[in-house]
PDB file of C-alpha atoms in Angstrom:
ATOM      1  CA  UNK V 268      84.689 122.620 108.487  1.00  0.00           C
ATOM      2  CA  UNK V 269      82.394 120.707 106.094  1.00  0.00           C
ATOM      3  CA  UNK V 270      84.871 121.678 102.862  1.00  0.00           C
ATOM      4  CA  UNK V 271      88.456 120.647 105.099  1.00  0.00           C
ATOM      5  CA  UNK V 272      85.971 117.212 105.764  1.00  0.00           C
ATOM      6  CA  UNK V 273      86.264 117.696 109.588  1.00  0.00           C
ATOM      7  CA  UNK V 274      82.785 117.006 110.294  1.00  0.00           C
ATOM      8  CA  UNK V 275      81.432 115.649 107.138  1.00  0.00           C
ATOM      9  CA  UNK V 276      81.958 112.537 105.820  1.00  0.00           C
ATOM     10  CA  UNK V 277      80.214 111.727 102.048  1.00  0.00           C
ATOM     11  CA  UNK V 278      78.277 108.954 102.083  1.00  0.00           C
ATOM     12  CA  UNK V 279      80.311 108.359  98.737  1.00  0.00           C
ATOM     13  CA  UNK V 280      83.900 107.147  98.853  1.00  0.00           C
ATOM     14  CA  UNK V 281      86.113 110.261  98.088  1.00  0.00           C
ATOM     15  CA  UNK V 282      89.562 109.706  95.940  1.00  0.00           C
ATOM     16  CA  UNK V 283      92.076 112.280  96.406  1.00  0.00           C
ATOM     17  CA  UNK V 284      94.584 112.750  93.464  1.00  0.00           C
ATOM     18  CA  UNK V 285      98.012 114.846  94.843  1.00  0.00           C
ATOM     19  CA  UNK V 286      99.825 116.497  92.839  1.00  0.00           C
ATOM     20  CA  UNK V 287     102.564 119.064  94.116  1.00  0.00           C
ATOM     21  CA  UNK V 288     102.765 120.191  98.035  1.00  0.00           C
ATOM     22  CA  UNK V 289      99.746 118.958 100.399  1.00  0.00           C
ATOM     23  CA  UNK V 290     100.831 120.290 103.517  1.00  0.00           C
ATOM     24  CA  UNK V 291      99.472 121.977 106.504  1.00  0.00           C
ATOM     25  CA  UNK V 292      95.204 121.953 105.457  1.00  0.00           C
ATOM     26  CA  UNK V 293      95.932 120.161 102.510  1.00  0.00           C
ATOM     27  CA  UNK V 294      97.093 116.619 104.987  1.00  0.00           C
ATOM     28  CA  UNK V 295      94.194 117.399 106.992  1.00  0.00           C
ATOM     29  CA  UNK V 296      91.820 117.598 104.039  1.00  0.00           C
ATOM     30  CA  UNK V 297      93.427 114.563 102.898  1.00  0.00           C
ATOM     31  CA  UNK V 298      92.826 112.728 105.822  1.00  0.00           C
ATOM     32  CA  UNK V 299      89.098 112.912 105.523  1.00  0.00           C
ATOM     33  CA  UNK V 300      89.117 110.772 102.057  1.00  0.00           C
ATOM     34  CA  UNK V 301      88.823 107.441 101.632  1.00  0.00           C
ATOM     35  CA  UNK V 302      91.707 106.212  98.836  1.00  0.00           C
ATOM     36  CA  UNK V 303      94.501 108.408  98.146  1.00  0.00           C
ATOM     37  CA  UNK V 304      96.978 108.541  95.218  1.00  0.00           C
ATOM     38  CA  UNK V 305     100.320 110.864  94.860  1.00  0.00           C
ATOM     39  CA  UNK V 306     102.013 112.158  92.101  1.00  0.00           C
ATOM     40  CA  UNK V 307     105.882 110.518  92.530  1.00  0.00           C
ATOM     41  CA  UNK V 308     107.234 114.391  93.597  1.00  0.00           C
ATOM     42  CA  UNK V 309     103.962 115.403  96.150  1.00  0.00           C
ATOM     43  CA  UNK V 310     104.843 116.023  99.371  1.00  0.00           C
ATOM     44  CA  UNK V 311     102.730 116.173 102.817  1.00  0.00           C
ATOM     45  CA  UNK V 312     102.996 117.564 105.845  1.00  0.00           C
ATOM     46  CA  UNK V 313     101.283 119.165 108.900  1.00  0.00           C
ATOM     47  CA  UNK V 314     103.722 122.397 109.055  1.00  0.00           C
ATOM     48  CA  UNK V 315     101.564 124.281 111.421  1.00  0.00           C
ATOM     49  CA  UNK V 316     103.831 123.208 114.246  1.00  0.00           C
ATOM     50  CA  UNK V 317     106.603 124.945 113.086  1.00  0.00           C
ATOM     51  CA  UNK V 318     104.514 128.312 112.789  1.00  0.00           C
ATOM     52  CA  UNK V 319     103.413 127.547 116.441  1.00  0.00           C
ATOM     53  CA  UNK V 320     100.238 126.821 115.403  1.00  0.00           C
ATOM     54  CA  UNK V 321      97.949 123.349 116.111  1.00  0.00           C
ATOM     55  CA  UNK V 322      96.826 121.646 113.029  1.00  0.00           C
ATOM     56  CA  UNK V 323      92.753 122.116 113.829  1.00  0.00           C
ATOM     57  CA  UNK V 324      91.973 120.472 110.703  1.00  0.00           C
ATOM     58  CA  UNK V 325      91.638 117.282 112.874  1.00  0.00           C
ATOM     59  CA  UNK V 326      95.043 115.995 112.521  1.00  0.00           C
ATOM     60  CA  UNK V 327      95.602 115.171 116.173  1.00  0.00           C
ATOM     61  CA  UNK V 328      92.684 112.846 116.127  1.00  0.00           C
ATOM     62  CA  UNK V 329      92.513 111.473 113.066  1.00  0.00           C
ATOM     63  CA  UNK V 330      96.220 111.044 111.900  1.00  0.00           C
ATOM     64  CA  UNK V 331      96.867 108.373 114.311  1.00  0.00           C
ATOM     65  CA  UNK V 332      93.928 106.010 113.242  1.00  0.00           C
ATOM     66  CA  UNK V 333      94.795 106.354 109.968  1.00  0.00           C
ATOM     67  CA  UNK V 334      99.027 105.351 110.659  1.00  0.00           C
ATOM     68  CA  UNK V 335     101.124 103.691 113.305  1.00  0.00           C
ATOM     69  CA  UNK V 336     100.783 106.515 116.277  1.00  0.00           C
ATOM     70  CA  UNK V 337     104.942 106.819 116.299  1.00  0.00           C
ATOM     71  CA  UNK V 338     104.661 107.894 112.456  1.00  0.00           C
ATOM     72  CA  UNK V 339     101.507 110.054 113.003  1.00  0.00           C
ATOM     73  CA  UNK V 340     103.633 112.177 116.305  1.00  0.00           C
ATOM     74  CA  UNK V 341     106.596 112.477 114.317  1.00  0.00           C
ATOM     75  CA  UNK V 342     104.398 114.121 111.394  1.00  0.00           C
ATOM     76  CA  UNK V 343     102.457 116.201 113.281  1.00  0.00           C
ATOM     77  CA  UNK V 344     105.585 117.400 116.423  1.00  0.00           C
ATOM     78  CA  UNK V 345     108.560 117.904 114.168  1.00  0.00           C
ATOM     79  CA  UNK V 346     106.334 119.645 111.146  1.00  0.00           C
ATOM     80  CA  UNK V 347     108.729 118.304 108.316  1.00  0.00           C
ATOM     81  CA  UNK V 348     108.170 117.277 104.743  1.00  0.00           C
ATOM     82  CA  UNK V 349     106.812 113.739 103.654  1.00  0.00           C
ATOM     83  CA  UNK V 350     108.254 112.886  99.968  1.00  0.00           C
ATOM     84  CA  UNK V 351     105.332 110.655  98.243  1.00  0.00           C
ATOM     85  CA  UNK V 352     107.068 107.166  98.734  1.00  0.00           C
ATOM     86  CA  UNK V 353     107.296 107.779 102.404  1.00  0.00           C
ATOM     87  CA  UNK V 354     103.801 109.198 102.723  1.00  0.00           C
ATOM     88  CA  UNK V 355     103.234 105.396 100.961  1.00  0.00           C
ATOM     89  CA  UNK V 356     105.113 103.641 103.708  1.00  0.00           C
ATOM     90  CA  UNK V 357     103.948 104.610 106.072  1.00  0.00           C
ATOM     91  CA  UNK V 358     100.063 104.566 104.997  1.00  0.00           C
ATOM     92  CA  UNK V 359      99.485 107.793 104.642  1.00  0.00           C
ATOM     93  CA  UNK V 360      98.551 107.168 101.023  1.00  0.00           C
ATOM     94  CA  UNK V 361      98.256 104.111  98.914  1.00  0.00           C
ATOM     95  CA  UNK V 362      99.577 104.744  95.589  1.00  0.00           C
ATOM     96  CA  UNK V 363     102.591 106.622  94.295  1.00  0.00           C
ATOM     97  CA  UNK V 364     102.809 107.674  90.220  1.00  0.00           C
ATOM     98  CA  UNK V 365     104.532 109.061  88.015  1.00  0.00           C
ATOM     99  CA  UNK V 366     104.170 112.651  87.912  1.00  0.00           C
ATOM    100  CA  UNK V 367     101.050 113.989  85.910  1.00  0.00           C
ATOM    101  CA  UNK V 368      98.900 110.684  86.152  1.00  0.00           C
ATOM    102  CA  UNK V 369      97.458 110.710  89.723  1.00  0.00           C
ATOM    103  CA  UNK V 370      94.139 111.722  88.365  1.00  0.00           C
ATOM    104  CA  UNK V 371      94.115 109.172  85.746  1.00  0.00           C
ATOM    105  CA  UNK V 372      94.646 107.170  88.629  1.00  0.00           C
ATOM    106  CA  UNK V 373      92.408 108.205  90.363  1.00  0.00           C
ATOM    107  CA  UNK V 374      89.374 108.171  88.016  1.00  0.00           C
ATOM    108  CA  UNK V 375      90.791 104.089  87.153  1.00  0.00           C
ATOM    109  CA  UNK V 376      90.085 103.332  90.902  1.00  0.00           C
ATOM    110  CA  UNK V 377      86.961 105.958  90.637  1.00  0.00           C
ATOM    111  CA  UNK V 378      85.840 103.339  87.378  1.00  0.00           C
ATOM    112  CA  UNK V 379      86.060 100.240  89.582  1.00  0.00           C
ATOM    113  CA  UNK V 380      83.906 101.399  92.504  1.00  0.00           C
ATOM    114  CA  UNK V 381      81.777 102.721  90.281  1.00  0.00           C
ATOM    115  CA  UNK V 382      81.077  99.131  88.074  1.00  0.00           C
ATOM    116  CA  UNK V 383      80.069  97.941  92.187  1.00  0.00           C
ATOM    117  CA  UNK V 384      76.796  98.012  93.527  1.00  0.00           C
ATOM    118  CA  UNK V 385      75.881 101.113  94.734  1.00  0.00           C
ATOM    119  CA  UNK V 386      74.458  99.948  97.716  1.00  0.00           C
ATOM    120  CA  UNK V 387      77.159  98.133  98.992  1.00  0.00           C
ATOM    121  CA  UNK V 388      79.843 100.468  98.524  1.00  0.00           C
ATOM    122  CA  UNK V 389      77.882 102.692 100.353  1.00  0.00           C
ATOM    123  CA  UNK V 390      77.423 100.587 103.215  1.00  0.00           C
ATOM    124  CA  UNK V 391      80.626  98.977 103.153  1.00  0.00           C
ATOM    125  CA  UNK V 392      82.138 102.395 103.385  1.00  0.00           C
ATOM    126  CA  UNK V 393      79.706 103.309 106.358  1.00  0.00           C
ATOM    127  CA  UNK V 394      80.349 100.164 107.968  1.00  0.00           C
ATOM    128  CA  UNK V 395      84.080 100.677 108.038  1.00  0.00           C
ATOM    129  CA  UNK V 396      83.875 103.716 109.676  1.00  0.00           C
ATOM    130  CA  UNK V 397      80.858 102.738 112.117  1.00  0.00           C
ATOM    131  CA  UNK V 398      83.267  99.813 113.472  1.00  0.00           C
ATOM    132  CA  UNK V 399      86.496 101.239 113.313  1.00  0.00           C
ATOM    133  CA  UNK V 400      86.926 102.118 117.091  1.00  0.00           C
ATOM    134  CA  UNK V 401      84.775  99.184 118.045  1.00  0.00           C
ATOM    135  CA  UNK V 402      85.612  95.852 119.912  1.00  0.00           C
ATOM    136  CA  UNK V 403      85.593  93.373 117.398  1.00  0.00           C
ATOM    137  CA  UNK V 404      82.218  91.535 119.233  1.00  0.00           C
ATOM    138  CA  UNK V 405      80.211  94.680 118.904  1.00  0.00           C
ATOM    139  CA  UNK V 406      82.151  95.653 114.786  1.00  0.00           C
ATOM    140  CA  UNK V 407      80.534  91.929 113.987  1.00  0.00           C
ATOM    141  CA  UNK V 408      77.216  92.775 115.123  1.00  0.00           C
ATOM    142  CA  UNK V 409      77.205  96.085 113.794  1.00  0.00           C
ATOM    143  CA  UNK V 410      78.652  95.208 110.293  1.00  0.00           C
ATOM    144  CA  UNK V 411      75.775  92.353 110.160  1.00  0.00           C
ATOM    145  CA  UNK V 412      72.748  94.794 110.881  1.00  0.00           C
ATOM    146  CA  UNK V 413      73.767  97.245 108.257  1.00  0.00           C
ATOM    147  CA  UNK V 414      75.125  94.307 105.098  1.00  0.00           C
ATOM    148  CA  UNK V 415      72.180  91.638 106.029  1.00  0.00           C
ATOM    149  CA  UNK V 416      69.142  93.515 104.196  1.00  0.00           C
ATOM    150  CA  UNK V 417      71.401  94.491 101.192  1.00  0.00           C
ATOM    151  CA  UNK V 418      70.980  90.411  99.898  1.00  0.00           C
ATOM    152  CA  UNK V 419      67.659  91.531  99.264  1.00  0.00           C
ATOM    153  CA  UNK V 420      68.006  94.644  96.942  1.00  0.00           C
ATOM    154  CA  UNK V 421      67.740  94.608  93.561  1.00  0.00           C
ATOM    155  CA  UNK V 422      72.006  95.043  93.025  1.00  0.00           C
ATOM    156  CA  UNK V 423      71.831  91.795  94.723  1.00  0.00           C
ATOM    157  CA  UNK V 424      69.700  89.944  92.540  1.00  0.00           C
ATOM    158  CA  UNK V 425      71.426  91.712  89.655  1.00  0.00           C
ATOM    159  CA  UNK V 426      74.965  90.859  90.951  1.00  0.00           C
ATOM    160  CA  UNK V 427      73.785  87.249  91.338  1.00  0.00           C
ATOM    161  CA  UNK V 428      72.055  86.966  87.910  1.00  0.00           C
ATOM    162  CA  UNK V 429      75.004  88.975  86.069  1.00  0.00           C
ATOM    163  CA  UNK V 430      77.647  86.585  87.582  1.00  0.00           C
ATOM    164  CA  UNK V 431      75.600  83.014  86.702  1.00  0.00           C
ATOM    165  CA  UNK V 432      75.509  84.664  82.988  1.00  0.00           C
ATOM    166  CA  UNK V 433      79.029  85.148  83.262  1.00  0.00           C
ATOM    167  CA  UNK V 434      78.379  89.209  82.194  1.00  0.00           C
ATOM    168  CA  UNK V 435      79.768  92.199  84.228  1.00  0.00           C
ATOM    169  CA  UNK V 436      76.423  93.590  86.416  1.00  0.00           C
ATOM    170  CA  UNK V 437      74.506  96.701  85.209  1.00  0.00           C
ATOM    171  CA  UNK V 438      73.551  98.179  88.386  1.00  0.00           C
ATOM    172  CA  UNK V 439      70.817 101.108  88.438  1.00  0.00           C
ATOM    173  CA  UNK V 440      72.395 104.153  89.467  1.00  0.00           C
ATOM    174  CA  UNK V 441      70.361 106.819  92.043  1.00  0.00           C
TER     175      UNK V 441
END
């Protein structure tokens, strides 16, 4: 389960890059990343359906937080194809390419989390999933206790100094 990202999550943030079919395990692996690009001619889909199968990757729980339930039923009761600008509309992904450059894509987005602070993508990304479910009261309180102490970390006090310099931060890496 840990390599189909069921019941693992990285504390990194994971980029997928889609080139080609991503159906059936492929969706479900591709619902446990973070940011998602697609080649122009991918195509998703949860086929198992059709096969009389149930999509155990953790479609049936996950699918519908991640787009509007009506899309997410559809996908995962009628087992059909998703082209790569419909997988875009409706959320599924977030960027659609031209053929042959969704990794290039994917390591530009991979380049701009990486010039961040360490710290606070990490905790950003925890903190989005931590809250997601939550009433917005308790998300608040939550997303508070875990970004309050990062204002004292050393990213913060490079950020800070990098940004009165007017030069990009050099953050140490782990």
């Amino acid at each position: 389960w840990k390599a189909m990202l069921r019941h693992h999550r990285p504390r990194k943030p994971v980029i997928a890059a889609v080139e080609g079919p991503c159906v059936a395990g492929g969706t479900e692996i591709l619902q446990g990343t973070d940011i998602r690009v697609a080649g122009e001619s991918a195509v998703f889909g949860l086929y198992e359906v059709r096969r009389g199968l149930f999509p155990i990757g953790g479609s049936t729980a996950r699918l519908q937080r991640q787009i509007p339930r009506t899309h997410a039923l559809e996908m995962l009761l009628t087992g059909r194809p998703y082209p790569a600008e419909e997988a875009a509309r409706i959320g599924l992904v977030g960027h659609v390419v031209p053929d042959g450059t969704a990794r290039e894509r994917a390591l530009e987005i991979a380049a701009r989390v990486n010039d961040c602070g360490p710290l606070a993508v990490e905790a950003i990304k925890a903190s989005v999933y931590e809250t997601a479910d939550l009433p917005e009261e308790e998300a608040l309180a939550s997303e508070l206790e875990r970004g309050w102490p990062l204002f004292s970390t050393a990213d913060a006090r490079e950020g800070a100094r990098a940004f009165a310099e007017g030069r990009p931060p050099v953050f140490r890496r782990a």
